[in-house]
PDB file of C-alpha atoms in Angstrom:
ATOM      1  CA  MET A 813      -8.985 -48.012  -9.877  1.00  0.00           C
ATOM      2  CA  ILE A 814      -9.185 -48.375 -13.639  1.00  0.00           C
ATOM      3  CA  THR A 815      -8.206 -51.634 -15.332  1.00  0.00           C
ATOM      4  CA  VAL A 816      -6.742 -51.886 -18.830  1.00  0.00           C
ATOM      5  CA  ALA A 817      -6.623 -55.271 -20.551  1.00  0.00           C
ATOM      6  CA  ALA A 818      -5.666 -55.915 -24.149  1.00  0.00           C
ATOM      7  CA  ASP A 819      -7.978 -58.932 -24.213  1.00  0.00           C
ATOM      8  CA  GLY A 820     -11.047 -56.845 -23.378  1.00  0.00           C
ATOM      9  CA  SER A 821     -11.489 -58.107 -19.821  1.00  0.00           C
ATOM     10  CA  GLY A 822     -10.908 -54.692 -18.243  1.00  0.00           C
ATOM     11  CA  ASP A 823     -12.511 -51.253 -18.333  1.00  0.00           C
ATOM     12  CA  PHE A 824     -10.500 -50.260 -21.417  1.00  0.00           C
ATOM     13  CA  ILE A 825      -8.416 -52.069 -24.013  1.00  0.00           C
ATOM     14  CA  SER A 826      -5.858 -49.278 -24.444  1.00  0.00           C
ATOM     15  CA  ILE A 827      -3.899 -47.274 -21.902  1.00  0.00           C
ATOM     16  CA  GLN A 828      -4.574 -44.018 -23.737  1.00  0.00           C
ATOM     17  CA  GLU A 829      -8.325 -44.554 -23.439  1.00  0.00           C
ATOM     18  CA  ALA A 830      -7.943 -44.963 -19.683  1.00  0.00           C
ATOM     19  CA  VAL A 831      -5.814 -41.813 -19.379  1.00  0.00           C
ATOM     20  CA  ASP A 832      -8.269 -39.800 -21.463  1.00  0.00           C
ATOM     21  CA  HIS A 833     -11.099 -40.965 -19.174  1.00  0.00           C
ATOM     22  CA  ILE A 834      -9.517 -39.311 -16.109  1.00  0.00           C
ATOM     23  CA  PRO A 835     -10.987 -35.851 -15.365  1.00  0.00           C
ATOM     24  CA  GLU A 836      -8.816 -32.791 -15.776  1.00  0.00           C
ATOM     25  CA  GLY A 837      -7.503 -31.046 -12.677  1.00  0.00           C
ATOM     26  CA  GLN A 838      -7.429 -33.958 -10.247  1.00  0.00           C
ATOM     27  CA  THR A 839      -5.267 -33.573  -7.143  1.00  0.00           C
ATOM     28  CA  GLU A 840      -5.335 -37.164  -5.852  1.00  0.00           C
ATOM     29  CA  PRO A 841      -3.782 -40.188  -7.580  1.00  0.00           C
ATOM     30  CA  THR A 842      -5.820 -42.317  -9.966  1.00  0.00           C
ATOM     31  CA  ILE A 843      -4.487 -45.846 -10.284  1.00  0.00           C
ATOM     32  CA  ILE A 844      -4.521 -47.507 -13.696  1.00  0.00           C
ATOM     33  CA  HIS A 845      -3.860 -51.242 -13.443  1.00  0.00           C
ATOM     34  CA  ILE A 846      -2.492 -52.595 -16.723  1.00  0.00           C
ATOM     35  CA  LYS A 847      -2.794 -56.321 -17.263  1.00  0.00           C
ATOM     36  CA  SER A 848      -0.082 -58.306 -19.012  1.00  0.00           C
ATOM     37  CA  GLY A 849       0.087 -57.797 -22.766  1.00  0.00           C
ATOM     38  CA  VAL A 850       1.823 -55.864 -25.507  1.00  0.00           C
ATOM     39  CA  TYR A 851       0.128 -52.492 -26.003  1.00  0.00           C
ATOM     40  CA  LYS A 852       1.048 -51.142 -29.417  1.00  0.00           C
ATOM     41  CA  GLU A 853       0.235 -47.491 -28.856  1.00  0.00           C
ATOM     42  CA  LYS A 854       1.826 -44.081 -28.755  1.00  0.00           C
ATOM     43  CA  LEU A 855       1.008 -42.955 -25.241  1.00  0.00           C
ATOM     44  CA  TYR A 856       0.558 -39.301 -24.257  1.00  0.00           C
ATOM     45  CA  ILE A 857       0.070 -38.284 -20.613  1.00  0.00           C
ATOM     46  CA  ASP A 858      -0.081 -34.631 -19.616  1.00  0.00           C
ATOM     47  CA  LYS A 859      -2.414 -35.014 -16.624  1.00  0.00           C
ATOM     48  CA  PRO A 860      -1.005 -35.131 -13.061  1.00  0.00           C
ATOM     49  CA  TRP A 861      -1.498 -37.618 -10.253  1.00  0.00           C
ATOM     50  CA  ILE A 862      -1.658 -40.834 -12.242  1.00  0.00           C
ATOM     51  CA  THR A 863      -0.196 -44.170 -11.139  1.00  0.00           C
ATOM     52  CA  LEU A 864       0.411 -46.821 -13.789  1.00  0.00           C
ATOM     53  CA  VAL A 865       0.809 -50.324 -12.382  1.00  0.00           C
ATOM     54  CA  GLY A 866       1.739 -53.186 -14.690  1.00  0.00           C
ATOM     55  CA  GLU A 867       1.893 -56.870 -13.897  1.00  0.00           C
ATOM     56  CA  GLY A 868       5.657 -56.906 -14.380  1.00  0.00           C
ATOM     57  CA  ALA A 869       7.992 -55.360 -16.923  1.00  0.00           C
ATOM     58  CA  GLU A 870       8.578 -58.732 -18.583  1.00  0.00           C
ATOM     59  CA  THR A 871       4.896 -59.106 -19.468  1.00  0.00           C
ATOM     60  CA  THR A 872       3.403 -55.584 -19.518  1.00  0.00           C
ATOM     61  CA  VAL A 873       4.883 -53.793 -22.519  1.00  0.00           C
ATOM     62  CA  ILE A 874       4.105 -50.468 -24.218  1.00  0.00           C
ATOM     63  CA  SER A 875       5.606 -50.565 -27.683  1.00  0.00           C
ATOM     64  CA  TYR A 876       5.841 -48.307 -30.729  1.00  0.00           C
ATOM     65  CA  ASP A 877       8.231 -47.767 -33.615  1.00  0.00           C
ATOM     66  CA  ASP A 878       8.415 -44.099 -34.588  1.00  0.00           C
ATOM     67  CA  TYR A 879      11.829 -42.591 -35.269  1.00  0.00           C
ATOM     68  CA  ALA A 880      13.462 -39.251 -35.992  1.00  0.00           C
ATOM     69  CA  LYS A 881      13.841 -39.731 -39.752  1.00  0.00           C
ATOM     70  CA  LYS A 882      10.323 -41.045 -40.281  1.00  0.00           C
ATOM     71  CA  LEU A 883       8.221 -38.659 -42.379  1.00  0.00           C
ATOM     72  CA  TYR A 884       4.828 -37.154 -41.702  1.00  0.00           C
ATOM     73  CA  PRO A 885       2.391 -37.154 -44.667  1.00  0.00           C
ATOM     74  CA  SER A 886       3.543 -33.576 -45.281  1.00  0.00           C
ATOM     75  CA  GLY A 887       7.067 -34.854 -45.882  1.00  0.00           C
ATOM     76  CA  GLU A 888       8.427 -33.285 -42.704  1.00  0.00           C
ATOM     77  CA  PRO A 889      10.499 -35.623 -40.507  1.00  0.00           C
ATOM     78  CA  TYR A 890       9.384 -36.473 -36.997  1.00  0.00           C
ATOM     79  CA  HIS A 891      12.697 -35.347 -35.531  1.00  0.00           C
ATOM     80  CA  THR A 892      13.909 -36.637 -32.186  1.00  0.00           C
ATOM     81  CA  PHE A 893      11.255 -35.346 -29.844  1.00  0.00           C
ATOM     82  CA  HIS A 894       8.229 -36.723 -31.688  1.00  0.00           C
ATOM     83  CA  SER A 895       9.683 -40.199 -31.989  1.00  0.00           C
ATOM     84  CA  TYR A 896       8.668 -41.276 -28.468  1.00  0.00           C
ATOM     85  CA  THR A 897       6.660 -44.342 -27.547  1.00  0.00           C
ATOM     86  CA  ALA A 898       5.435 -42.670 -24.342  1.00  0.00           C
ATOM     87  CA  TYR A 899       5.316 -38.964 -23.465  1.00  0.00           C
ATOM     88  CA  ILE A 900       4.881 -38.403 -19.722  1.00  0.00           C
ATOM     89  CA  GLY A 901       4.441 -34.711 -19.051  1.00  0.00           C
ATOM     90  CA  GLY A 902       2.170 -34.719 -16.014  1.00  0.00           C
ATOM     91  CA  ASP A 903       3.506 -34.099 -12.516  1.00  0.00           C
ATOM     92  CA  HIS A 904       3.274 -36.635  -9.683  1.00  0.00           C
ATOM     93  CA  ILE A 905       3.245 -39.695 -11.922  1.00  0.00           C
ATOM     94  CA  GLU A 906       4.227 -43.127 -10.595  1.00  0.00           C
ATOM     95  CA  VAL A 907       4.975 -46.080 -12.844  1.00  0.00           C
ATOM     96  CA  LYS A 908       5.602 -49.649 -11.680  1.00  0.00           C
ATOM     97  CA  GLY A 909       6.356 -52.864 -13.524  1.00  0.00           C
ATOM     98  CA  ILE A 910       6.105 -51.703 -17.155  1.00  0.00           C
ATOM     99  CA  THR A 911       8.369 -51.851 -20.209  1.00  0.00           C
ATOM    100  CA  PHE A 912       8.595 -48.898 -22.601  1.00  0.00           C
ATOM    101  CA  GLU A 913      10.170 -49.888 -25.888  1.00  0.00           C
ATOM    102  CA  ASN A 914      10.892 -48.315 -29.239  1.00  0.00           C
ATOM    103  CA  THR A 915      11.323 -51.037 -31.855  1.00  0.00           C
ATOM    104  CA  ALA A 916      12.414 -48.799 -34.742  1.00  0.00           C
ATOM    105  CA  GLY A 917      15.922 -50.216 -34.506  1.00  0.00           C
ATOM    106  CA  SER A 918      19.206 -48.431 -35.090  1.00  0.00           C
ATOM    107  CA  GLY A 919      21.303 -47.028 -37.900  1.00  0.00           C
ATOM    108  CA  ASP A 920      21.429 -44.007 -40.166  1.00  0.00           C
ATOM    109  CA  ILE A 921      17.982 -44.520 -41.670  1.00  0.00           C
ATOM    110  CA  VAL A 922      16.432 -44.452 -38.182  1.00  0.00           C
ATOM    111  CA  GLY A 923      18.447 -41.979 -36.127  1.00  0.00           C
ATOM    112  CA  GLN A 924      17.048 -41.152 -32.720  1.00  0.00           C
ATOM    113  CA  ALA A 925      14.091 -43.184 -31.456  1.00  0.00           C
ATOM    114  CA  LEU A 926      12.818 -42.470 -27.950  1.00  0.00           C
ATOM    115  CA  ALA A 927      11.231 -45.128 -25.790  1.00  0.00           C
ATOM    116  CA  ALA A 928      10.129 -42.516 -23.249  1.00  0.00           C
ATOM    117  CA  TYR A 929      10.011 -38.729 -23.127  1.00  0.00           C
ATOM    118  CA  VAL A 930       9.621 -37.885 -19.440  1.00  0.00           C
ATOM    119  CA  ASP A 931       8.903 -34.210 -18.865  1.00  0.00           C
ATOM    120  CA  GLY A 932       6.979 -34.201 -15.568  1.00  0.00           C
ATOM    121  CA  ASP A 933       8.153 -33.167 -12.117  1.00  0.00           C
ATOM    122  CA  CYS A 934       8.021 -35.643  -9.206  1.00  0.00           C
ATOM    123  CA  VAL A 935       7.833 -38.654 -11.526  1.00  0.00           C
ATOM    124  CA  SER A 936       9.019 -42.050 -10.323  1.00  0.00           C
ATOM    125  CA  PHE A 937       9.615 -45.405 -11.994  1.00  0.00           C
ATOM    126  CA  ARG A 938      10.120 -48.709 -10.198  1.00  0.00           C
ATOM    127  CA  ASP A 939      10.965 -52.052 -11.739  1.00  0.00           C
ATOM    128  CA  CYS A 940      10.546 -50.691 -15.281  1.00  0.00           C
ATOM    129  CA  ARG A 941      12.462 -51.272 -18.497  1.00  0.00           C
ATOM    130  CA  PHE A 942      13.357 -48.735 -21.197  1.00  0.00           C
ATOM    131  CA  LEU A 943      14.430 -50.384 -24.445  1.00  0.00           C
ATOM    132  CA  GLY A 944      15.867 -48.666 -27.490  1.00  0.00           C
ATOM    133  CA  HIS A 945      19.105 -47.662 -29.193  1.00  0.00           C
ATOM    134  CA  GLN A 946      19.950 -43.995 -29.744  1.00  0.00           C
ATOM    135  CA  ASP A 947      18.275 -41.601 -27.280  1.00  0.00           C
ATOM    136  CA  THR A 948      16.252 -44.258 -25.453  1.00  0.00           C
ATOM    137  CA  LEU A 949      15.249 -42.112 -22.451  1.00  0.00           C
ATOM    138  CA  PHE A 950      14.827 -38.349 -22.628  1.00  0.00           C
ATOM    139  CA  THR A 951      14.445 -36.592 -19.294  1.00  0.00           C
ATOM    140  CA  GLY A 952      13.077 -33.150 -20.061  1.00  0.00           C
ATOM    141  CA  PRO A 953      12.667 -30.298 -19.996  1.00  0.00           C
ATOM    142  CA  LEU A 954      14.318 -28.959 -23.089  1.00  0.00           C
ATOM    143  CA  PRO A 955      11.406 -28.315 -25.458  1.00  0.00           C
ATOM    144  CA  PRO A 956      12.080 -29.151 -29.103  1.00  0.00           C
ATOM    145  CA  LYS A 957      11.415 -26.729 -31.907  1.00  0.00           C
ATOM    146  CA  PRO A 958       7.818 -25.497 -31.727  1.00  0.00           C
ATOM    147  CA  ARG A 959       5.252 -27.405 -33.698  1.00  0.00           C
ATOM    148  CA  ASP A 960       1.601 -28.257 -33.409  1.00  0.00           C
ATOM    149  CA  ARG A 961       0.877 -31.327 -31.295  1.00  0.00           C
ATOM    150  CA  GLY A 962      -1.192 -32.738 -34.148  1.00  0.00           C
ATOM    151  CA  SER A 963      -2.771 -36.138 -33.723  1.00  0.00           C
ATOM    152  CA  PHE A 964       0.281 -37.683 -32.044  1.00  0.00           C
ATOM    153  CA  GLY A 965       0.816 -35.202 -29.238  1.00  0.00           C
ATOM    154  CA  GLY A 966       4.047 -33.679 -28.107  1.00  0.00           C
ATOM    155  CA  PRO A 967       5.456 -30.780 -26.141  1.00  0.00           C
ATOM    156  CA  ARG A 968       3.440 -27.562 -26.224  1.00  0.00           C
ATOM    157  CA  GLU A 969       4.993 -24.508 -27.837  1.00  0.00           C
ATOM    158  CA  ASP A 970       4.409 -22.567 -24.613  1.00  0.00           C
ATOM    159  CA  ALA A 971       5.692 -25.318 -22.293  1.00  0.00           C
ATOM    160  CA  PRO A 972       7.527 -23.634 -19.401  1.00  0.00           C
ATOM    161  CA  ARG A 973      11.184 -24.309 -18.767  1.00  0.00           C
ATOM    162  CA  ARG A 974      11.321 -25.404 -15.121  1.00  0.00           C
ATOM    163  CA  PRO A 975      13.327 -27.653 -12.831  1.00  0.00           C
ATOM    164  CA  VAL A 976      12.168 -31.261 -13.132  1.00  0.00           C
ATOM    165  CA  ARG A 977      12.908 -34.163 -10.738  1.00  0.00           C
ATOM    166  CA  GLN A 978      12.666 -37.867 -11.536  1.00  0.00           C
ATOM    167  CA  TYR A 979      13.449 -41.108  -9.721  1.00  0.00           C
ATOM    168  CA  TYR A 980      14.281 -44.499 -11.262  1.00  0.00           C
ATOM    169  CA  GLU A 981      14.618 -47.496  -8.937  1.00  0.00           C
ATOM    170  CA  ARG A 982      15.541 -51.059  -9.953  1.00  0.00           C
ATOM    171  CA  CYS A 983      15.040 -50.120 -13.589  1.00  0.00           C
ATOM    172  CA  TYR A 984      16.713 -51.498 -16.697  1.00  0.00           C
ATOM    173  CA  VAL A 985      17.780 -49.003 -19.384  1.00  0.00           C
ATOM    174  CA  GLU A 986      19.442 -50.061 -22.631  1.00  0.00           C
ATOM    175  CA  GLY A 987      20.727 -48.241 -25.690  1.00  0.00           C
ATOM    176  CA  ASP A 988      23.879 -47.094 -27.437  1.00  0.00           C
ATOM    177  CA  VAL A 989      24.331 -43.378 -28.268  1.00  0.00           C
ATOM    178  CA  ASP A 990      23.414 -40.817 -25.568  1.00  0.00           C
ATOM    179  CA  PHE A 991      20.681 -43.152 -24.406  1.00  0.00           C
ATOM    180  CA  ILE A 992      19.967 -41.274 -21.170  1.00  0.00           C
ATOM    181  CA  PHE A 993      19.846 -37.573 -21.990  1.00  0.00           C
ATOM    182  CA  GLY A 994      18.220 -34.307 -20.994  1.00  0.00           C
ATOM    183  CA  SER A 995      18.101 -31.615 -18.357  1.00  0.00           C
ATOM    184  CA  ALA A 996      16.154 -33.173 -15.467  1.00  0.00           C
ATOM    185  CA  THR A 997      17.562 -33.831 -12.052  1.00  0.00           C
ATOM    186  CA  ALA A 998      17.253 -37.617 -12.034  1.00  0.00           C
ATOM    187  CA  VAL A 999      18.397 -40.308  -9.633  1.00  0.00           C
ATOM    188  CA  PHE A1000      18.944 -43.863 -10.889  1.00  0.00           C
ATOM    189  CA  GLN A1001      19.171 -46.180  -7.896  1.00  0.00           C
ATOM    190  CA  ASP A1002      19.987 -49.895  -8.088  1.00  0.00           C
ATOM    191  CA  CYS A1003      19.434 -49.863 -11.857  1.00  0.00           C
ATOM    192  CA  GLU A1004      21.085 -51.829 -14.659  1.00  0.00           C
ATOM    193  CA  ILE A1005      22.396 -49.607 -17.450  1.00  0.00           C
ATOM    194  CA  VAL A1006      23.118 -51.658 -20.579  1.00  0.00           C
ATOM    195  CA  SER A1007      25.204 -50.467 -23.544  1.00  0.00           C
ATOM    196  CA  LEU A1008      24.268 -52.243 -26.776  1.00  0.00           C
ATOM    197  CA  GLY A1009      27.082 -50.719 -28.797  1.00  0.00           C
ATOM    198  CA  ARG A1010      29.676 -47.973 -28.995  1.00  0.00           C
ATOM    199  CA  GLY A1011      28.553 -44.610 -27.693  1.00  0.00           C
ATOM    200  CA  TRP A1012      27.850 -42.755 -24.472  1.00  0.00           C
ATOM    201  CA  ILE A1013      25.567 -43.589 -21.590  1.00  0.00           C
ATOM    202  CA  THR A1014      24.576 -40.020 -20.720  1.00  0.00           C
ATOM    203  CA  ALA A1015      24.282 -36.643 -22.402  1.00  0.00           C
ATOM    204  CA  ALA A1016      23.167 -34.262 -19.688  1.00  0.00           C
ATOM    205  CA  SER A1017      21.988 -30.723 -20.391  1.00  0.00           C
ATOM    206  CA  THR A1018      21.650 -29.577 -16.793  1.00  0.00           C
ATOM    207  CA  PRO A1019      20.658 -25.890 -16.494  1.00  0.00           C
ATOM    208  CA  GLU A1020      23.342 -23.686 -14.962  1.00  0.00           C
ATOM    209  CA  GLU A1021      21.251 -22.793 -11.913  1.00  0.00           C
ATOM    210  CA  VAL A1022      20.260 -26.391 -11.066  1.00  0.00           C
ATOM    211  CA  PRO A1023      22.582 -28.016  -8.489  1.00  0.00           C
ATOM    212  CA  TYR A1024      22.161 -31.662  -9.542  1.00  0.00           C
ATOM    213  CA  GLY A1025      21.858 -33.445 -12.877  1.00  0.00           C
ATOM    214  CA  TYR A1026      22.114 -37.233 -13.195  1.00  0.00           C
ATOM    215  CA  VAL A1027      23.055 -39.251 -10.122  1.00  0.00           C
ATOM    216  CA  PHE A1028      23.591 -43.021 -10.443  1.00  0.00           C
ATOM    217  CA  LEU A1029      23.604 -44.833  -7.095  1.00  0.00           C
ATOM    218  CA  ARG A1030      24.662 -48.480  -6.792  1.00  0.00           C
ATOM    219  CA  CYS A1031      23.957 -49.125 -10.468  1.00  0.00           C
ATOM    220  CA  LYS A1032      25.448 -51.832 -12.662  1.00  0.00           C
ATOM    221  CA  LEU A1033      26.915 -50.773 -16.023  1.00  0.00           C
ATOM    222  CA  THR A1034      26.888 -53.764 -18.366  1.00  0.00           C
ATOM    223  CA  GLY A1035      26.486 -54.461 -22.079  1.00  0.00           C
ATOM    224  CA  ASP A1036      27.610 -56.111 -25.282  1.00  0.00           C
ATOM    225  CA  ALA A1037      29.700 -53.179 -26.467  1.00  0.00           C
ATOM    226  CA  PRO A1038      33.394 -53.834 -27.168  1.00  0.00           C
ATOM    227  CA  GLU A1039      35.937 -53.090 -24.471  1.00  0.00           C
ATOM    228  CA  GLN A1040      36.912 -49.427 -24.160  1.00  0.00           C
ATOM    229  CA  SER A1041      34.122 -48.269 -26.493  1.00  0.00           C
ATOM    230  CA  VAL A1042      31.592 -46.501 -24.255  1.00  0.00           C
ATOM    231  CA  GLY A1043      31.816 -43.213 -22.400  1.00  0.00           C
ATOM    232  CA  LEU A1044      30.101 -42.522 -19.092  1.00  0.00           C
ATOM    233  CA  GLY A1045      28.864 -39.276 -20.587  1.00  0.00           C
ATOM    234  CA  ARG A1046      29.399 -36.241 -22.720  1.00  0.00           C
ATOM    235  CA  PRO A1047      27.930 -32.768 -22.121  1.00  0.00           C
ATOM    236  CA  TRP A1048      24.964 -31.802 -24.271  1.00  0.00           C
ATOM    237  CA  ARG A1049      25.144 -28.341 -22.709  1.00  0.00           C
ATOM    238  CA  ASN A1050      27.933 -26.450 -20.989  1.00  0.00           C
ATOM    239  CA  TYR A1051      26.760 -27.047 -17.414  1.00  0.00           C
ATOM    240  CA  ALA A1052      26.167 -30.790 -17.610  1.00  0.00           C
ATOM    241  CA  LYS A1053      26.258 -32.558 -14.234  1.00  0.00           C
ATOM    242  CA  THR A1054      26.549 -36.340 -13.812  1.00  0.00           C
ATOM    243  CA  ALA A1055      27.765 -38.541 -10.950  1.00  0.00           C
ATOM    244  CA  PHE A1056      28.291 -42.287 -10.569  1.00  0.00           C
ATOM    245  CA  VAL A1057      28.457 -43.433  -6.939  1.00  0.00           C
ATOM    246  CA  ASP A1058      29.219 -47.005  -5.800  1.00  0.00           C
ATOM    247  CA  CYS A1059      28.533 -48.491  -9.240  1.00  0.00           C
ATOM    248  CA  TRP A1060      29.824 -51.678 -10.864  1.00  0.00           C
ATOM    249  CA  VAL A1061      31.536 -50.713 -14.122  1.00  0.00           C
ATOM    250  CA  GLY A1062      32.047 -53.176 -16.969  1.00  0.00           C
ATOM    251  CA  PRO A1063      35.059 -53.401 -19.308  1.00  0.00           C
ATOM    252  CA  HIS A1064      33.199 -51.583 -22.092  1.00  0.00           C
ATOM    253  CA  ILE A1065      33.737 -48.250 -20.331  1.00  0.00           C
ATOM    254  CA  LYS A1066      36.618 -46.155 -21.660  1.00  0.00           C
ATOM    255  CA  THR A1067      39.589 -45.478 -19.424  1.00  0.00           C
ATOM    256  CA  ALA A1068      39.029 -41.736 -19.750  1.00  0.00           C
ATOM    257  CA  GLY A1069      35.402 -42.284 -18.803  1.00  0.00           C
ATOM    258  CA  TRP A1070      34.112 -38.960 -20.078  1.00  0.00           C
ATOM    259  CA  ASP A1071      34.206 -37.183 -23.445  1.00  0.00           C
ATOM    260  CA  ARG A1072      33.725 -33.684 -24.718  1.00  0.00           C
ATOM    261  CA  TRP A1073      30.856 -33.247 -27.179  1.00  0.00           C
ATOM    262  CA  ASN A1074      33.451 -32.072 -29.643  1.00  0.00           C
ATOM    263  CA  GLU A1075      36.802 -30.419 -29.344  1.00  0.00           C
ATOM    264  CA  GLN A1076      35.303 -26.935 -29.641  1.00  0.00           C
ATOM    265  CA  GLU A1077      32.905 -27.188 -26.677  1.00  0.00           C
ATOM    266  CA  PRO A1078      34.095 -25.647 -23.383  1.00  0.00           C
ATOM    267  CA  ILE A1079      34.266 -27.980 -20.397  1.00  0.00           C
ATOM    268  CA  ASP A1080      35.097 -25.444 -17.653  1.00  0.00           C
ATOM    269  CA  GLU A1081      31.622 -25.642 -16.114  1.00  0.00           C
ATOM    270  CA  VAL A1082      30.977 -29.366 -16.644  1.00  0.00           C
ATOM    271  CA  VAL A1083      30.620 -31.318 -13.381  1.00  0.00           C
ATOM    272  CA  TYR A1084      31.452 -35.001 -13.883  1.00  0.00           C
ATOM    273  CA  MET A1085      32.055 -37.024 -10.733  1.00  0.00           C
ATOM    274  CA  GLU A1086      32.675 -40.590  -9.613  1.00  0.00           C
ATOM    275  CA  PHE A1087      33.118 -42.414  -6.334  1.00  0.00           C
ATOM    276  CA  GLY A1088      33.416 -46.005  -5.187  1.00  0.00           C
ATOM    277  CA  SER A1089      33.353 -47.623  -8.629  1.00  0.00           C
ATOM    278  CA  VAL A1090      34.248 -51.304  -8.803  1.00  0.00           C
ATOM    279  CA  GLY A1091      34.587 -53.797 -11.651  1.00  0.00           C
ATOM    280  CA  PRO A1092      36.877 -54.114 -14.675  1.00  0.00           C
ATOM    281  CA  GLY A1093      36.010 -50.644 -15.981  1.00  0.00           C
ATOM    282  CA  ALA A1094      36.619 -48.918 -12.655  1.00  0.00           C
ATOM    283  CA  LEU A1095      40.008 -47.239 -12.605  1.00  0.00           C
ATOM    284  CA  ALA A1096      41.809 -45.339  -9.901  1.00  0.00           C
ATOM    285  CA  SER A1097      43.572 -43.250 -12.541  1.00  0.00           C
ATOM    286  CA  GLY A1098      43.240 -42.380 -16.192  1.00  0.00           C
ATOM    287  CA  ARG A1099      39.880 -40.623 -16.116  1.00  0.00           C
ATOM    288  CA  ALA A1100      39.535 -37.319 -17.982  1.00  0.00           C
ATOM    289  CA  GLU A1101      41.495 -34.665 -16.133  1.00  0.00           C
ATOM    290  CA  TRP A1102      38.493 -32.335 -16.000  1.00  0.00           C
ATOM    291  CA  ALA A1103      36.373 -34.931 -14.142  1.00  0.00           C
ATOM    292  CA  ARG A1104      36.944 -35.565 -10.465  1.00  0.00           C
ATOM    293  CA  GLU A1105      36.786 -38.206  -7.778  1.00  0.00           C
ATOM    294  CA  LEU A1106      34.442 -37.354  -4.931  1.00  0.00           C
ATOM    295  CA  THR A1107      35.461 -37.667  -1.310  1.00  0.00           C
ATOM    296  CA  ALA A1108      33.549 -40.128   0.868  1.00  0.00           C
ATOM    297  CA  SER A1109      31.844 -37.219   2.591  1.00  0.00           C
ATOM    298  CA  GLU A1110      30.749 -35.646  -0.684  1.00  0.00           C
ATOM    299  CA  ALA A1111      29.480 -38.961  -2.026  1.00  0.00           C
ATOM    300  CA  GLY A1112      27.516 -39.525   1.159  1.00  0.00           C
ATOM    301  CA  GLU A1113      25.536 -36.365   0.489  1.00  0.00           C
ATOM    302  CA  LEU A1114      24.319 -37.638  -2.890  1.00  0.00           C
ATOM    303  CA  THR A1115      21.268 -39.495  -1.616  1.00  0.00           C
ATOM    304  CA  ALA A1116      17.999 -39.631  -3.525  1.00  0.00           C
ATOM    305  CA  ARG A1117      16.275 -37.796  -0.698  1.00  0.00           C
ATOM    306  CA  ARG A1118      18.752 -34.925  -0.728  1.00  0.00           C
ATOM    307  CA  VAL A1119      19.168 -34.634  -4.502  1.00  0.00           C
ATOM    308  CA  LEU A1120      15.436 -34.657  -5.266  1.00  0.00           C
ATOM    309  CA  ALA A1121      14.078 -32.689  -2.296  1.00  0.00           C
ATOM    310  CA  GLY A1122      13.714 -29.349  -4.052  1.00  0.00           C
ATOM    311  CA  ASP A1123      11.693 -26.655  -2.305  1.00  0.00           C
ATOM    312  CA  ASP A1124       8.798 -28.978  -1.424  1.00  0.00           C
ATOM    313  CA  GLY A1125      10.768 -31.801   0.177  1.00  0.00           C
ATOM    314  CA  TRP A1126       9.784 -34.473  -2.361  1.00  0.00           C
ATOM    315  CA  ASP A1127      11.104 -37.850  -1.249  1.00  0.00           C
ATOM    316  CA  PRO A1128      10.150 -40.736  -3.570  1.00  0.00           C
ATOM    317  CA  THR A1129      12.029 -43.212  -1.374  1.00  0.00           C
ATOM    318  CA  ARG A1130       9.369 -42.694   1.303  1.00  0.00           C
ATOM    319  CA  ILE A1131       6.790 -44.528  -0.815  1.00  0.00           C
ATOM    320  CA  VAL A1132       5.907 -47.964   0.538  1.00  0.00           C
ATOM    321  CA  GLU A1133       5.174 -50.492  -2.201  1.00  0.00           C
TER     322      GLU A1133
END
């Protein structure tokens, strides 16, 4: 086990130093224990089989403040996908008890500002927080426009497009516009999803051939946004798939629930589903006519184990903490 401590009492004082110390090509997990503290660093992980264990999301914080409209010395903007605080591209990554935050703020001069860019397969988060505004959590893979990684890191130009599975349990995710977005198959179980302002919770870009996109199980949708000002989701791509099952829904959620990206985008292949919602924003009628209510039998099939199994039978719920 490797220990990181901002006060110098561990093996390393930065998380990136600890990650860089791990040999390439490992096939067994290396545990990095991160002591309480605020780590102001732009973290890049493309190695597999790493477990990051904080001392609690309230006290173990990874923080940075890049944003889409920030300029490189060349004058070129960072754009969305280089604004991340943490890039996690390795497979078989586990993260426990850590906050990822982007403190750039919100508004037109900031634009998108990612707290985490998660591009690995079989990646799980437990008891973590993701804090930001627009585009807080990006679940790859949809590589951005090619560019050199440079000193900050980022997606490779030749990064393969592949199915990616992720699991979020007892996590807290906050933001405003499209703050959970991307093409991964991702299950959010027993999470709190917090809307800070008007916008949309999800913007899925599920590939056509992938059977599942975002699945929210027993989550709580809360926030400070005005009543009837937040959509459950809008499709970033034509085959977007999102389901909310047995969730508590606050009054900030629009009656229609779902939106089109714009009036020109087709919605024939969009799969938006809901079942068992309760709370002031849960309605038996009035949802968008192109979304649908699941049957009890269909909802029962949307378990984390089933949704994330893939060809290798990955089951993150089997992990004993």
